[in-house]
mmCIF file of C-alpha atoms and ligand atoms in Angstrom:
data_model
loop_
_atom_site.group_PDB
_atom_site.id
_atom_site.type_symbol
_atom_site.label_atom_id
_atom_site.label_comp_id
_atom_site.label_asym_id
_atom_site.label_seq_id
_atom_site.Cartn_x
_atom_site.Cartn_y
_atom_site.Cartn_z
ATOM 1 C CA MET A 1 4.336 -97.861 93.041
ATOM 2 C CA THR A 2 1.419 -100.012 92.228
ATOM 3 C CA VAL A 3 1.906 -103.731 93.100
ATOM 4 C CA LYS A 4 1.452 -105.820 90.035
ATOM 5 C CA LEU A 5 -0.622 -108.652 91.381
ATOM 6 C CA TYR A 6 -0.542 -110.344 87.894
ATOM 7 C CA ASP A 7 3.233 -110.705 88.256
ATOM 8 C CA THR A 8 2.893 -113.560 90.782
ATOM 9 C CA ASP A 9 -0.623 -114.815 90.227
ATOM 10 C CA SER A 10 -1.916 -114.797 86.708
ATOM 11 C CA TYR A 11 -5.241 -116.479 87.727
ATOM 12 C CA LEU A 12 -6.251 -113.691 90.129
ATOM 13 C CA TYR A 13 -9.440 -112.434 88.432
ATOM 14 C CA GLU A 14 -10.898 -110.549 91.444
ATOM 15 C CA PHE A 15 -9.082 -108.311 93.810
ATOM 16 C CA ASN A 16 -9.457 -105.187 96.020
ATOM 17 C CA CYS A 17 -7.364 -102.109 95.716
ATOM 18 C CA LYS A 18 -7.235 -98.557 97.120
ATOM 19 C CA VAL A 19 -7.296 -95.474 94.826
ATOM 20 C CA THR A 20 -4.021 -93.564 95.226
ATOM 21 C CA SER A 21 -4.281 -91.016 92.409
ATOM 22 C CA LEU A 22 -7.148 -89.586 90.389
ATOM 23 C CA TYR A 23 -7.104 -87.096 87.476
ATOM 24 C CA SER A 24 -9.297 -86.576 84.401
ATOM 25 C CA ASP A 25 -9.889 -84.946 81.050
ATOM 26 C CA ASN A 26 -13.053 -84.648 79.016
ATOM 27 C CA ASP A 27 -13.074 -88.274 78.006
ATOM 28 C CA TYR A 28 -11.625 -90.202 80.910
ATOM 29 C CA ILE A 29 -10.895 -90.449 84.607
ATOM 30 C CA TYR A 30 -7.456 -91.830 85.137
ATOM 31 C CA ILE A 31 -7.047 -94.014 88.224
ATOM 32 C CA GLU A 32 -3.930 -95.261 89.898
ATOM 33 C CA THR A 33 -4.222 -97.758 92.732
ATOM 34 C CA ASP A 34 -1.974 -99.290 95.367
ATOM 35 C CA ARG A 35 -2.255 -102.648 93.608
ATOM 36 C CA THR A 36 -3.874 -104.153 90.447
ATOM 37 C CA ALA A 37 -4.393 -107.412 88.710
ATOM 38 C CA PHE A 38 -5.059 -105.647 85.427
ATOM 39 C CA PHE A 39 -2.270 -106.216 82.869
ATOM 40 C CA PRO A 40 -1.553 -102.984 80.988
ATOM 41 C CA GLU A 41 -0.934 -102.742 77.318
ATOM 42 C CA GLY A 42 2.683 -103.441 76.587
ATOM 43 C CA GLY A 43 5.257 -105.618 74.814
ATOM 44 C CA GLY A 44 2.959 -106.173 71.843
ATOM 45 C CA GLN A 45 -0.002 -107.361 73.904
ATOM 46 C CA THR A 46 -3.316 -105.541 74.436
ATOM 47 C CA CYS A 47 -4.503 -104.774 77.996
ATOM 48 C CA ASP A 48 -6.888 -106.756 80.083
ATOM 49 C CA LYS A 49 -10.631 -105.998 80.116
ATOM 50 C CA GLY A 50 -12.838 -105.761 83.102
ATOM 51 C CA SER A 51 -14.198 -103.399 85.743
ATOM 52 C CA LEU A 52 -13.024 -101.382 88.812
ATOM 53 C CA GLY A 53 -15.671 -100.604 91.450
ATOM 54 C CA GLY A 54 -18.334 -101.706 88.977
ATOM 55 C CA ILE A 55 -17.131 -99.167 86.339
ATOM 56 C CA ASN A 56 -15.976 -100.586 82.980
ATOM 57 C CA VAL A 57 -12.251 -100.163 82.462
ATOM 58 C CA GLU A 58 -11.733 -98.904 78.963
ATOM 59 C CA ASN A 59 -7.989 -98.984 78.782
ATOM 60 C CA ILE A 60 -4.891 -99.640 80.942
ATOM 61 C CA GLN A 61 -1.584 -97.958 80.089
ATOM 62 C CA ILE A 62 1.806 -97.545 81.720
ATOM 63 C CA ILE A 63 2.341 -93.761 81.785
ATOM 64 C CA ASP A 64 5.583 -92.486 83.203
ATOM 65 C CA GLY A 65 6.175 -95.883 84.735
ATOM 66 C CA LYS A 66 2.816 -95.882 86.460
ATOM 67 C CA ILE A 67 -0.125 -98.228 85.784
ATOM 68 C CA VAL A 68 -3.085 -96.106 84.936
ATOM 69 C CA HIS A 69 -6.639 -97.385 84.532
ATOM 70 C CA PHE A 70 -8.978 -95.388 82.108
ATOM 71 C CA VAL A 71 -12.670 -95.170 82.836
ATOM 72 C CA LYS A 72 -15.324 -92.976 81.088
ATOM 73 C CA ASN A 73 -15.552 -89.537 82.560
ATOM 74 C CA SER A 74 -19.114 -89.087 83.762
ATOM 75 C CA GLU A 75 -20.794 -87.488 86.754
ATOM 76 C CA GLU A 76 -21.840 -90.850 88.075
ATOM 77 C CA ASN A 77 -18.428 -92.363 87.832
ATOM 78 C CA ALA A 78 -16.706 -89.246 89.310
ATOM 79 C CA LYS A 79 -18.998 -89.664 92.380
ATOM 80 C CA LYS A 80 -17.896 -93.178 93.019
ATOM 81 C CA LEU A 81 -14.129 -92.368 92.907
ATOM 82 C CA LYS A 82 -12.196 -90.660 95.650
ATOM 83 C CA ILE A 83 -8.578 -90.972 96.822
ATOM 84 C CA GLY A 84 -8.538 -93.734 99.403
ATOM 85 C CA THR A 85 -11.662 -95.435 98.158
ATOM 86 C CA VAL A 86 -11.412 -99.155 98.179
ATOM 87 C CA LEU A 87 -12.519 -100.684 94.783
ATOM 88 C CA SER A 88 -13.156 -104.199 93.736
ATOM 89 C CA GLY A 89 -11.527 -105.221 90.419
ATOM 90 C CA LYS A 90 -12.829 -107.831 88.090
ATOM 91 C CA ILE A 91 -10.816 -109.105 85.215
ATOM 92 C CA ASP A 92 -12.436 -110.462 82.075
ATOM 93 C CA LYS A 93 -11.344 -114.089 82.654
ATOM 94 C CA ASN A 94 -11.919 -115.399 79.102
ATOM 95 C CA LYS A 95 -9.805 -112.650 77.520
ATOM 96 C CA ARG A 96 -7.080 -113.058 80.053
ATOM 97 C CA PHE A 97 -6.914 -116.802 79.702
ATOM 98 C CA SER A 98 -6.898 -116.608 75.908
ATOM 99 C CA ASP A 99 -4.116 -114.068 76.043
ATOM 100 C CA MET A 100 -2.175 -116.336 78.376
ATOM 101 C CA GLN A 101 -2.647 -119.302 76.036
ATOM 102 C CA GLN A 102 -1.381 -117.243 73.113
ATOM 103 C CA HIS A 103 1.498 -115.668 75.048
ATOM 104 C CA SER A 104 2.797 -118.918 76.572
ATOM 105 C CA GLY A 105 2.397 -120.541 73.121
ATOM 106 C CA GLU A 106 4.464 -117.763 71.614
ATOM 107 C CA HIS A 107 7.363 -118.364 74.203
ATOM 108 C CA ILE A 108 7.505 -122.044 73.366
ATOM 109 C CA PHE A 109 7.460 -121.353 69.610
ATOM 110 C CA SER A 110 10.186 -118.605 69.854
ATOM 111 C CA GLY A 111 12.278 -120.618 72.340
ATOM 112 C CA ILE A 112 12.337 -123.630 69.890
ATOM 113 C CA VAL A 113 13.051 -121.472 66.803
ATOM 114 C CA ASN A 114 15.846 -119.869 68.817
ATOM 115 C CA SER A 115 17.418 -123.194 69.934
ATOM 116 C CA LEU A 116 17.010 -124.895 66.554
ATOM 117 C CA TYR A 117 18.008 -122.026 64.135
ATOM 118 C CA GLY A 118 19.468 -119.291 66.393
ATOM 119 C CA TYR A 119 16.880 -116.759 65.125
ATOM 120 C CA ASN A 120 15.536 -114.101 67.562
ATOM 121 C CA ASN A 121 11.878 -113.040 67.862
ATOM 122 C CA VAL A 122 12.236 -109.340 66.884
ATOM 123 C CA GLY A 123 8.444 -108.605 66.743
ATOM 124 C CA PHE A 124 5.416 -109.794 68.546
ATOM 125 C CA HIS A 125 1.761 -108.857 68.289
ATOM 126 C CA LEU A 126 -1.042 -110.291 70.355
ATOM 127 C CA GLY A 127 -4.313 -108.688 69.470
ATOM 128 C CA SER A 128 -7.793 -110.239 69.204
ATOM 129 C CA GLU A 129 -6.985 -112.419 66.191
ATOM 130 C CA VAL A 130 -3.881 -114.130 65.061
ATOM 131 C CA VAL A 131 -0.617 -113.769 66.939
ATOM 132 C CA THR A 132 2.299 -112.742 64.833
ATOM 133 C CA LEU A 133 5.951 -113.469 65.527
ATOM 134 C CA ASP A 134 8.722 -111.910 63.496
ATOM 135 C CA PHE A 135 11.920 -113.862 63.305
ATOM 136 C CA ASP A 136 15.224 -112.315 62.019
ATOM 137 C CA GLY A 137 15.900 -115.406 59.753
ATOM 138 C CA GLU A 138 14.221 -117.380 57.021
ATOM 139 C CA LEU A 139 12.112 -120.377 57.844
ATOM 140 C CA ASN A 140 10.709 -122.741 55.174
ATOM 141 C CA GLU A 141 7.716 -124.985 55.310
ATOM 142 C CA ASP A 142 9.661 -127.878 56.668
ATOM 143 C CA ASP A 143 11.186 -125.851 59.392
ATOM 144 C CA ILE A 144 7.784 -124.476 60.334
ATOM 145 C CA CYS A 145 6.264 -128.018 60.547
ATOM 146 C CA LYS A 146 9.193 -129.229 62.574
ATOM 147 C CA VAL A 147 8.823 -126.290 65.030
ATOM 148 C CA GLU A 148 5.092 -126.795 65.249
ATOM 149 C CA ASN A 149 5.533 -130.433 66.077
ATOM 150 C CA LEU A 150 8.034 -129.729 68.835
ATOM 151 C CA VAL A 151 5.858 -126.809 70.293
ATOM 152 C CA ASN A 152 2.876 -129.251 70.638
ATOM 153 C CA GLU A 153 5.109 -131.930 72.142
ATOM 154 C CA ALA A 154 6.204 -129.429 74.762
ATOM 155 C CA ILE A 155 2.514 -128.736 75.430
ATOM 156 C CA TRP A 156 1.686 -132.425 75.833
ATOM 157 C CA ARG A 157 4.521 -132.877 78.312
ATOM 158 C CA ASN A 158 2.456 -130.485 80.563
ATOM 159 C CA LEU A 159 5.576 -128.659 81.778
ATOM 160 C CA GLU A 160 5.325 -126.206 84.690
ATOM 161 C CA ILE A 161 5.894 -122.611 83.673
ATOM 162 C CA LYS A 162 8.042 -120.948 86.306
ATOM 163 C CA VAL A 163 8.154 -117.214 87.023
ATOM 164 C CA THR A 164 11.232 -116.024 88.935
ATOM 165 C CA PHE A 165 12.808 -112.690 89.902
ATOM 166 C CA PRO A 166 16.517 -113.445 89.992
ATOM 167 C CA SER A 167 19.162 -111.211 91.490
ATOM 168 C CA ASP A 168 21.741 -109.539 89.237
ATOM 169 C CA GLU A 169 24.195 -112.111 90.293
ATOM 170 C CA GLU A 170 21.946 -115.033 89.529
ATOM 171 C CA LEU A 171 20.918 -113.442 86.247
ATOM 172 C CA SER A 172 24.496 -113.168 85.052
ATOM 173 C CA LYS A 173 24.707 -116.973 85.076
ATOM 174 C CA ILE A 174 21.445 -117.589 83.174
ATOM 175 C CA LYS A 175 21.113 -117.606 79.389
ATOM 176 C CA TYR A 176 17.846 -116.100 78.604
ATOM 177 C CA ARG A 177 16.058 -114.400 75.663
ATOM 178 C CA SER A 178 15.270 -110.733 75.963
ATOM 179 C CA LYS A 179 14.028 -108.231 73.358
ATOM 180 C CA ILE A 180 15.165 -105.117 75.159
ATOM 181 C CA GLU A 181 17.572 -104.069 77.728
ATOM 182 C CA ILE A 182 15.648 -104.202 81.057
ATOM 183 C CA GLU A 183 16.193 -101.741 83.801
ATOM 184 C CA GLY A 184 15.456 -102.800 87.319
ATOM 185 C CA GLN A 185 14.208 -106.194 88.442
ATOM 186 C CA VAL A 186 14.075 -108.781 85.589
ATOM 187 C CA ARG A 187 11.149 -111.182 85.656
ATOM 188 C CA LEU A 188 11.973 -114.481 83.929
ATOM 189 C CA VAL A 189 9.470 -116.910 82.477
ATOM 190 C CA GLU A 190 11.011 -120.358 82.288
ATOM 191 C CA ILE A 191 9.592 -123.342 80.500
ATOM 192 C CA PRO A 192 12.018 -126.076 81.574
ATOM 193 C CA GLY A 193 14.114 -127.481 78.697
ATOM 194 C CA VAL A 194 12.294 -125.239 76.138
ATOM 195 C CA ASP A 195 12.812 -121.514 76.874
ATOM 196 C CA ILE A 196 13.802 -118.876 79.347
ATOM 197 C CA CYS A 197 12.678 -115.374 78.473
ATOM 198 C CA ALA A 198 12.433 -112.068 80.283
ATOM 199 C CA CYS A 199 8.743 -111.097 80.177
ATOM 200 C CA CYS A 200 6.304 -109.061 82.189
ATOM 201 C CA ALA A 201 3.058 -110.700 80.942
ATOM 202 C CA PRO A 202 0.780 -113.286 82.660
ATOM 203 C CA HIS A 203 1.317 -116.897 81.574
ATOM 204 C CA VAL A 204 -0.464 -120.183 82.144
ATOM 205 C CA LYS A 205 0.903 -122.336 84.938
ATOM 206 C CA PHE A 206 1.328 -125.614 82.908
ATOM 207 C CA THR A 207 1.921 -125.904 79.162
ATOM 208 C CA GLY A 208 -0.908 -128.382 78.866
ATOM 209 C CA GLU A 209 -3.293 -125.492 79.379
ATOM 210 C CA ILE A 210 -2.313 -124.039 76.002
ATOM 211 C CA GLY A 211 -3.987 -127.065 74.403
ATOM 212 C CA ILE A 212 -2.708 -126.620 70.858
ATOM 213 C CA VAL A 213 -0.586 -124.297 68.841
ATOM 214 C CA ARG A 214 -1.226 -124.079 65.040
ATOM 215 C CA VAL A 215 0.674 -122.076 62.410
ATOM 216 C CA VAL A 216 -2.000 -120.460 60.188
ATOM 217 C CA ASN A 217 0.509 -118.516 57.984
ATOM 218 C CA PHE A 218 4.085 -117.767 57.383
ATOM 219 C CA GLU A 219 5.681 -115.208 54.984
ATOM 220 C CA ARG A 220 8.931 -113.512 54.243
ATOM 221 C CA TYR A 221 9.140 -110.274 56.234
ATOM 222 C CA LYS A 222 11.897 -107.699 56.458
ATOM 223 C CA GLY A 223 14.577 -110.248 55.521
ATOM 224 C CA GLY A 224 13.207 -112.769 58.048
ATOM 225 C CA THR A 225 9.970 -114.607 58.524
ATOM 226 C CA ARG A 226 6.600 -113.517 59.941
ATOM 227 C CA VAL A 227 4.772 -116.450 61.506
ATOM 228 C CA SER A 228 1.106 -116.262 62.374
ATOM 229 C CA ILE A 229 -0.031 -118.614 65.076
ATOM 230 C CA LEU A 230 -3.218 -119.442 66.956
ATOM 231 C CA CYS A 231 -3.150 -121.127 70.409
ATOM 232 C CA GLY A 232 -5.761 -122.866 72.629
ATOM 233 C CA GLU A 233 -9.419 -122.046 71.982
ATOM 234 C CA ARG A 234 -8.522 -119.647 69.129
ATOM 235 C CA ALA A 235 -6.792 -122.586 67.299
ATOM 236 C CA MET A 236 -9.848 -124.863 67.916
ATOM 237 C CA LEU A 237 -12.314 -122.323 66.521
ATOM 238 C CA ASP A 238 -10.097 -121.725 63.514
ATOM 239 C CA ILE A 239 -9.761 -125.459 62.879
ATOM 240 C CA ARG A 240 -13.635 -125.885 63.282
ATOM 241 C CA HIS A 241 -14.261 -122.985 60.842
ATOM 242 C CA LYS A 242 -11.821 -124.358 58.217
ATOM 243 C CA LEU A 243 -13.122 -127.911 58.556
ATOM 244 C CA LYS A 244 -16.638 -126.652 58.028
ATOM 245 C CA GLN A 245 -15.376 -124.798 54.864
ATOM 246 C CA ASN A 246 -13.750 -128.000 53.597
ATOM 247 C CA ARG A 247 -16.888 -129.981 54.350
ATOM 248 C CA LEU A 248 -18.941 -127.567 52.273
ATOM 249 C CA VAL A 249 -16.447 -127.778 49.440
ATOM 250 C CA SER A 250 -16.603 -131.534 49.761
ATOM 251 C CA ASN A 251 -20.334 -131.586 49.461
ATOM 252 C CA LEU A 252 -20.330 -129.104 46.634
ATOM 253 C CA THR A 253 -17.755 -131.106 44.672
ATOM 254 C CA SER A 254 -19.075 -134.542 45.750
ATOM 255 C CA SER A 255 -15.577 -135.457 46.789
ATOM 256 C CA LYS A 256 -14.061 -137.054 49.860
ATOM 257 C CA GLN A 257 -13.047 -134.502 52.554
ATOM 258 C CA ASP A 258 -9.377 -135.269 52.191
ATOM 259 C CA GLU A 259 -9.545 -135.003 48.377
ATOM 260 C CA THR A 260 -11.173 -131.574 47.912
ATOM 261 C CA ALA A 261 -8.130 -129.845 46.433
ATOM 262 C CA ALA A 262 -7.986 -132.386 43.565
ATOM 263 C CA ALA A 263 -11.769 -132.024 43.024
ATOM 264 C CA VAL A 264 -11.514 -128.194 42.856
ATOM 265 C CA GLU A 265 -8.601 -128.497 40.432
ATOM 266 C CA ARG A 266 -10.671 -130.750 38.236
ATOM 267 C CA LEU A 267 -13.540 -128.265 38.272
ATOM 268 C CA ARG A 268 -11.158 -125.399 37.433
ATOM 269 C CA ASN A 269 -9.701 -127.313 34.474
ATOM 270 C CA GLU A 270 -13.185 -128.073 33.189
ATOM 271 C CA ASN A 271 -14.185 -124.501 33.559
ATOM 272 C CA GLU A 272 -11.183 -123.326 31.626
ATOM 273 C CA LYS A 273 -12.062 -125.657 28.849
ATOM 274 C CA LEU A 274 -15.675 -124.559 28.827
ATOM 275 C CA LYS A 275 -14.660 -120.922 28.700
ATOM 276 C CA PHE A 276 -12.346 -121.754 25.748
ATOM 277 C CA ASP A 277 -15.139 -123.603 23.963
ATOM 278 C CA LEU A 278 -17.584 -120.748 24.607
ATOM 279 C CA ILE A 279 -15.221 -118.241 23.182
ATOM 280 C CA GLY A 280 -14.935 -120.393 19.956
ATOM 281 C CA MET A 281 -18.695 -120.765 19.772
ATOM 282 C CA THR A 282 -19.281 -116.972 20.364
ATOM 283 C CA ARG A 283 -16.687 -116.285 17.554
ATOM 284 C CA ASP A 284 -18.655 -118.589 15.134
ATOM 285 C CA PHE A 285 -21.886 -116.924 16.169
ATOM 286 C CA LEU A 286 -20.609 -113.442 15.635
ATOM 287 C CA THR A 287 -19.073 -114.342 12.256
ATOM 288 C CA LEU A 288 -22.583 -115.465 11.173
ATOM 289 C CA LYS A 289 -24.170 -112.407 12.711
ATOM 290 C CA SER A 290 -21.658 -110.126 10.850
ATOM 291 C CA GLN A 291 -22.430 -111.925 7.612
ATOM 292 C CA SER A 292 -26.173 -111.275 8.095
ATOM 293 C CA ILE A 293 -25.714 -107.546 8.635
ATOM 294 C CA ALA A 294 -26.647 -105.417 5.521
ATOM 295 C CA HIS A 295 -24.627 -102.658 4.068
ATOM 296 C CA GLU A 296 -25.532 -99.304 5.765
ATOM 297 C CA GLU A 297 -24.224 -95.797 6.041
ATOM 298 C CA LYS A 298 -23.908 -96.089 9.822
ATOM 299 C CA ILE A 299 -23.943 -99.337 11.691
ATOM 300 C CA VAL A 300 -24.495 -99.364 15.486
ATOM 301 C CA ILE A 301 -24.511 -102.608 17.291
ATOM 302 C CA PHE A 302 -24.850 -103.337 21.073
ATOM 303 C CA ASP A 303 -23.994 -106.802 22.189
ATOM 304 C CA GLU A 304 -22.967 -108.068 25.586
ATOM 305 C CA LYS A 305 -21.216 -111.096 24.023
ATOM 306 C CA LEU A 306 -18.543 -108.739 22.591
ATOM 307 C CA GLN A 307 -16.189 -109.392 25.523
ATOM 308 C CA GLY A 308 -12.484 -108.757 25.449
ATOM 309 C CA LYS A 309 -10.920 -108.865 22.000
ATOM 310 C CA LEU A 310 -14.170 -109.993 20.371
ATOM 311 C CA LEU A 311 -15.400 -106.403 20.331
ATOM 312 C CA GLN A 312 -12.548 -105.260 18.145
ATOM 313 C CA ASP A 313 -12.610 -108.443 15.943
ATOM 314 C CA PHE A 314 -16.332 -107.994 15.392
ATOM 315 C CA ALA A 315 -16.093 -104.261 14.564
ATOM 316 C CA ILE A 316 -13.253 -105.021 12.047
ATOM 317 C CA SER A 317 -15.474 -107.653 10.438
ATOM 318 C CA LEU A 318 -17.983 -104.925 9.620
ATOM 319 C CA MET A 319 -15.428 -102.579 8.043
ATOM 320 C CA ASP A 320 -16.466 -103.230 4.467
ATOM 321 C CA LYS A 321 -20.239 -103.096 5.190
ATOM 322 C CA THR A 322 -20.443 -99.438 6.023
ATOM 323 C CA GLY A 323 -20.397 -96.251 4.050
ATOM 324 C CA LYS A 324 -19.255 -94.126 7.043
ATOM 325 C CA PHE A 325 -18.642 -96.229 10.235
ATOM 326 C CA ALA A 326 -19.553 -99.308 12.190
ATOM 327 C CA ALA A 327 -19.758 -98.695 15.908
ATOM 328 C CA CYS A 328 -19.866 -101.726 18.237
ATOM 329 C CA PHE A 329 -20.601 -101.509 22.041
ATOM 330 C CA SER A 330 -20.454 -103.978 24.856
ATOM 331 C CA GLY A 331 -21.444 -103.423 28.397
ATOM 332 C CA GLU A 332 -24.264 -102.888 30.815
ATOM 333 C CA ASN A 333 -25.420 -100.890 33.889
ATOM 334 C CA GLY A 334 -24.511 -97.590 32.234
ATOM 335 C CA SER A 335 -20.901 -98.293 31.286
ATOM 336 C CA TYR A 336 -19.882 -99.414 27.772
ATOM 337 C CA ARG A 337 -16.838 -100.251 25.927
ATOM 338 C CA TYR A 338 -16.749 -99.221 22.276
ATOM 339 C CA CYS A 339 -14.834 -99.977 19.109
ATOM 340 C CA ILE A 340 -15.673 -97.910 16.003
ATOM 341 C CA VAL A 341 -14.171 -98.592 12.495
ATOM 342 C CA SER A 342 -14.259 -97.000 9.097
ATOM 343 C CA ARG A 343 -12.510 -97.088 5.653
ATOM 344 C CA GLN A 344 -14.157 -93.876 4.534
ATOM 345 C CA VAL A 345 -13.738 -91.234 7.197
ATOM 346 C CA ASN A 346 -11.435 -90.058 9.982
ATOM 347 C CA LEU A 347 -12.961 -91.264 13.248
ATOM 348 C CA GLN A 348 -10.797 -89.254 15.668
ATOM 349 C CA PRO A 349 -13.242 -86.277 15.896
ATOM 350 C CA LEU A 350 -16.092 -88.720 16.513
ATOM 351 C CA ALA A 351 -14.145 -90.347 19.339
ATOM 352 C CA LYS A 352 -13.440 -86.997 20.857
ATOM 353 C CA ALA A 353 -17.077 -85.903 20.680
ATOM 354 C CA LEU A 354 -18.347 -89.194 22.039
ATOM 355 C CA ASN A 355 -15.979 -89.067 25.099
ATOM 356 C CA SER A 356 -16.901 -85.502 25.696
ATOM 357 C CA ARG A 357 -20.694 -86.176 25.543
ATOM 358 C CA PHE A 358 -20.558 -89.384 27.631
ATOM 359 C CA SER A 359 -17.702 -88.758 30.128
ATOM 360 C CA GLY A 360 -15.611 -91.256 28.368
ATOM 361 C CA ARG A 361 -11.952 -91.980 27.472
ATOM 362 C CA GLY A 362 -10.215 -93.501 24.657
ATOM 363 C CA GLY A 363 -9.063 -92.748 21.010
ATOM 364 C CA GLY A 364 -7.000 -94.298 18.326
ATOM 365 C CA LYS A 365 -6.181 -94.120 14.657
ATOM 366 C CA PRO A 366 -8.285 -92.355 11.957
ATOM 367 C CA GLU A 367 -9.745 -95.801 10.834
ATOM 368 C CA ILE A 368 -10.234 -97.404 14.303
ATOM 369 C CA VAL A 369 -10.996 -95.815 17.652
ATOM 370 C CA GLN A 370 -11.694 -97.594 20.970
ATOM 371 C CA GLY A 371 -12.583 -96.588 24.522
ATOM 372 C CA SER A 372 -15.239 -96.568 27.218
ATOM 373 C CA ILE A 373 -18.084 -94.300 28.072
ATOM 374 C CA SER A 374 -20.958 -93.946 30.541
ATOM 375 C CA ALA A 375 -24.505 -93.499 29.366
ATOM 376 C CA GLU A 376 -27.973 -93.971 30.842
ATOM 377 C CA SER A 377 -29.145 -96.018 27.909
ATOM 378 C CA GLU A 378 -28.211 -97.503 24.578
ATOM 379 C CA LYS A 379 -30.812 -95.246 23.003
ATOM 380 C CA GLU A 380 -29.037 -91.993 23.862
ATOM 381 C CA ILE A 381 -25.760 -93.335 22.332
ATOM 382 C CA LYS A 382 -27.647 -94.435 19.211
ATOM 383 C CA GLU A 383 -29.300 -91.045 18.915
ATOM 384 C CA PHE A 384 -26.046 -89.224 19.325
ATOM 385 C CA LEU A 385 -24.332 -91.331 16.581
ATOM 386 C CA GLU A 386 -27.320 -90.984 14.211
ATOM 387 C CA GLY A 387 -27.191 -87.217 14.556
ATOM 388 C CA PHE A 388 -23.417 -86.840 14.353
ATOM 389 C CA GLU A 389 -22.275 -85.190 11.119
ATOM 390 C CA ILE A 390 -19.271 -86.897 9.657
HETATM 391 ZN ZN1 ZN B 1 6.567 -112.702 76.822
#
């Protein structure tokens, strides 16, 4: 059985080990060793990164209860690996430490939620971005703020995080959180006065090393709450990025950095009003335009200003100016919306032919048809309508 060096020393980033088993397939060589400091993927956390004997370790999994290191299968790598060979292992320090900050932060958060509200952490994911925690009860914004405050207070108290391996008898007297029934030796991670939880992952030694825990999102999830947190450096980088965004918004809106939301709201309201005014002015303009159009057998108009309902309104305003039909189009880059009106002829066959010629869709009543088509140019639509016998 491989000795898990990370069980008792989470800061062991370099170690030696002996190869005890080797097998391979097309992609990988699978290495088991007498001991390892590599934390394998498990319990919602991704595995460590690093190298063994100078070879990059691609993955570490527990297979049939054994810790297996995956390295790329190549001739060169195969040559270096023999049963009994002593390899030096190197753990990617930055990833390990960041994972420890996230995981220890998660324990404090879950422990405090459990003691305040009695909810259990029933789902945990620690990948390369946010850490998600699923609780089997609902937390509102006030609850989240309260927990976040208490979590950070526990960090500032710089509590020692203790890892113990209690006997069954000792264990029976301890109240601890556990997600699953554990067979064999239980490893407890205790943060005094805050949390005791069965866990196999590496943790920081003192809570102060977590630095800060920030909740970046929370939402209802499966009848409970999914909370997304960032701890330590990840929290700092996130805050830096968001403060920069706010600073840019502050510059763009010429507002103070703590009043950007009000400034954006003001801009949005102004924008709504401008849009409303513009629609009114466009309508006035189109009324004048419609009045200036002379009576013709077929009227065909293309105008990008015919947005939304204006297209239909404008077409209807031309109804009495045409012997056969008035066709109005709006659009660009090859795709057009159309509305065609007539008091004299049934437009349904025209709509059908138009859709069929220009891969379009739509239809309507004999006196008004609407839809959308694709065409390379306005010209080919105009030519089609000019030539259409109706
Ligand atoms: Zn844990």
